[in-house]
Short mmCIF file of C-alpha atoms in Angstrom, two decimals:
data_model
loop_
_atom_site.label_atom_id
_atom_site.label_comp_id
_atom_site.label_asym_id
_atom_site.label_seq_id
_atom_site.Cartn_x
_atom_site.Cartn_y
_atom_site.Cartn_z
CA MET T 1 -151.43 27.54 -25.76
CA LYS T 2 -154.02 30.35 -25.53
CA SER T 3 -153.75 33.02 -22.90
CA SER T 4 -156.37 32.74 -20.28
CA LEU T 5 -158.30 35.67 -21.55
CA ALA T 6 -158.09 34.47 -25.24
CA ALA T 7 -159.63 31.08 -24.26
CA LEU T 8 -162.38 32.70 -22.18
CA ALA T 9 -163.26 35.07 -25.19
CA ASP T 10 -163.47 31.95 -27.71
CA THR T 11 -165.61 30.02 -24.89
CA ALA T 12 -167.89 32.75 -24.70
CA LYS T 13 -168.32 33.12 -28.59
CA GLN T 14 -169.12 29.28 -28.43
CA GLN T 15 -171.51 29.83 -25.72
CA THR T 16 -173.38 32.72 -27.22
CA ALA T 17 -173.64 30.92 -30.53
CA MET T 18 -175.28 27.88 -28.57
CA LEU T 19 -177.60 30.14 -26.71
CA LYS T 20 -178.61 31.96 -29.89
CA GLN T 21 -179.42 28.82 -31.72
CA ILE T 22 -181.49 27.40 -28.48
CA ALA T 23 -183.43 30.69 -28.13
CA LYS T 24 -183.87 30.79 -31.95
CA ALA T 25 -185.69 27.49 -31.83
CA GLN T 26 -188.32 28.94 -29.48
CA GLY T 27 -188.92 31.95 -31.73
CA VAL T 28 -187.20 34.39 -29.69
CA THR T 29 -183.58 36.15 -29.46
CA VAL T 30 -181.38 35.85 -26.50
CA ALA T 31 -182.45 39.34 -25.28
CA GLU T 32 -186.06 38.43 -25.57
CA TRP T 33 -185.50 35.53 -23.51
CA GLN T 34 -183.73 37.51 -20.74
CA LEU T 35 -186.66 39.88 -20.95
CA LEU T 36 -188.99 37.17 -20.30
CA LEU T 37 -187.10 35.93 -17.33
CA LYS T 38 -187.19 39.36 -16.01
CA LEU T 39 -190.76 39.51 -16.47
CA GLN T 40 -191.32 36.18 -14.53
CA ALA T 41 -189.24 37.60 -11.84
CA GLY T 42 -191.91 40.44 -11.20
CA PHE T 43 -190.76 43.45 -13.11
CA ASP T 44 -193.64 44.23 -15.06
CA THR T 45 -193.51 47.56 -16.20
CA GLN T 46 -191.20 49.21 -18.82
CA GLU T 47 -189.80 51.49 -15.89
CA LYS T 48 -189.03 48.55 -13.87
CA LEU T 49 -187.75 46.46 -16.59
CA ALA T 50 -185.59 49.42 -17.85
CA ALA T 51 -183.88 49.97 -14.41
CA GLU T 52 -183.52 46.25 -13.74
CA MET T 53 -181.92 45.68 -17.34
CA GLN T 54 -180.04 48.67 -17.60
CA LEU T 55 -181.74 49.54 -21.07
CA ASP T 56 -182.97 52.72 -22.69
CA THR T 57 -186.38 53.01 -23.24
CA SER T 58 -186.70 52.72 -27.27
CA THR T 59 -184.42 49.42 -26.96
CA LEU T 60 -187.03 48.04 -24.38
CA SER T 61 -190.06 49.20 -26.17
CA ARG T 62 -189.02 47.29 -29.47
CA GLN T 63 -188.24 44.25 -27.41
CA LEU T 64 -191.66 44.13 -25.44
CA ALA T 65 -193.63 45.09 -29.08
CA SER T 66 -191.68 41.99 -30.65
CA LEU T 67 -192.72 39.58 -27.74
CA VAL T 68 -196.40 41.07 -27.74
CA LYS T 69 -196.56 40.49 -31.39
CA LYS T 70 -195.00 36.78 -30.98
CA GLU T 71 -197.95 36.12 -28.39
CA LYS T 72 -195.13 35.55 -25.69
CA LEU T 73 -196.29 38.51 -23.63
CA SER T 74 -199.80 40.45 -22.97
CA LYS T 75 -200.06 43.85 -22.07
CA GLU T 76 -202.82 45.76 -20.01
CA ALA T 77 -203.18 49.49 -19.75
CA VAL T 78 -203.71 50.71 -16.08
CA GLY T 79 -203.99 53.91 -14.21
CA ARG T 80 -206.35 56.87 -14.41
CA ASP T 81 -205.05 57.86 -17.89
CA ARG T 82 -204.48 54.18 -19.07
CA ARG T 83 -200.84 55.07 -20.31
CA GLN T 84 -198.92 52.83 -17.90
CA LEU T 85 -198.77 49.31 -19.22
CA ILE T 86 -198.51 46.20 -17.11
CA TYR T 87 -196.75 43.12 -19.20
CA SER T 88 -197.55 39.50 -18.28
CA VAL T 89 -195.89 36.48 -19.80
CA THR T 90 -198.43 34.38 -21.87
CA PRO T 91 -198.58 30.57 -21.47
CA THR T 92 -196.72 30.48 -24.93
CA GLY T 93 -194.02 32.75 -23.41
CA GLU T 94 -193.76 30.73 -20.16
CA ASN T 95 -193.47 27.57 -22.35
CA ALA T 96 -190.52 28.92 -24.50
CA ALA T 97 -188.75 30.45 -21.44
CA ALA T 98 -188.97 26.67 -19.87
CA VAL T 99 -187.68 24.97 -22.89
CA ILE T 100 -185.03 27.41 -23.66
CA ASN T 101 -184.03 27.01 -19.52
CA ALA T 102 -183.98 23.31 -19.90
CA ASP T 103 -182.00 23.16 -23.39
CA TYR T 104 -179.58 25.67 -21.66
CA ALA T 105 -179.22 23.41 -18.85
CA LYS T 106 -178.70 20.23 -20.99
CA TYR T 107 -176.11 22.07 -22.70
CA GLU T 108 -174.29 23.06 -19.78
CA ALA T 109 -174.51 19.47 -18.47
CA THR T 110 -173.25 18.09 -21.72
CA VAL T 111 -170.11 20.59 -21.56
CA PHE T 112 -169.29 19.46 -18.31
CA ASP T 113 -170.17 15.75 -18.57
CA LYS T 114 -166.63 14.71 -18.00
CA TRP T 115 -165.65 17.02 -15.48
CA PRO T 116 -165.27 15.88 -11.82
CA GLN T 117 -167.49 18.00 -9.37
CA ASP T 118 -164.49 19.10 -7.57
CA GLU T 119 -163.13 20.81 -10.92
CA GLN T 120 -166.30 22.24 -11.74
CA ASN T 121 -166.34 23.91 -8.47
CA LEU T 122 -162.69 25.32 -8.69
CA LEU T 123 -163.47 26.61 -12.13
CA ARG T 124 -166.45 28.65 -10.77
CA ILE T 125 -164.26 29.91 -8.22
CA LEU T 126 -161.46 30.73 -10.38
CA LEU T 127 -164.08 32.51 -12.71
CA ASN T 128 -165.50 34.66 -9.98
CA ARG T 129 -162.17 35.65 -8.82
CA LEU T 130 -161.19 36.75 -12.63
CA ASN T 131 -164.64 38.49 -12.79
CA LYS T 132 -163.82 40.38 -9.51
CA SER T 133 -160.46 41.37 -10.99
CA VAL T 134 -161.72 42.64 -14.08
CA ASP T 135 -164.29 44.60 -12.29
CA ARG T 136 -161.47 46.39 -10.54
CA THR T 137 -159.61 47.34 -13.48
CA LEU T 138 -162.94 48.80 -14.98
CA ALA T 139 -163.67 50.98 -11.54
CA PRO T 140 -162.67 54.60 -11.87
#
């Protein structure tokens, strides 16, 4: 039997592979999907997004440019010098995010289809406890 952390790592790899497949079907990467979700939540400038997602501006700029090119985002220059950009999710981007969210929810439901609710709740509790334990080991 695998150790708990090894089993968790294997599960994470499987979950990541499925999420990549779901996102790719909508023409975006997982990182771009996460960016769309943050934009939908109201983080509409590069500065706000960089702070919220803890990304450097060059990485974020590439992802934003890619989403604009894919017509998932639009941008508008604002301010006196027109250098600040406000990003908004286009209807195409809204649809992509909605489909990915729905497909991921279906995947999660399929994974836990045979699990009773009390076992699902117990797993959540234990995973949250594990996450806190790992966080403590990383604290200085």
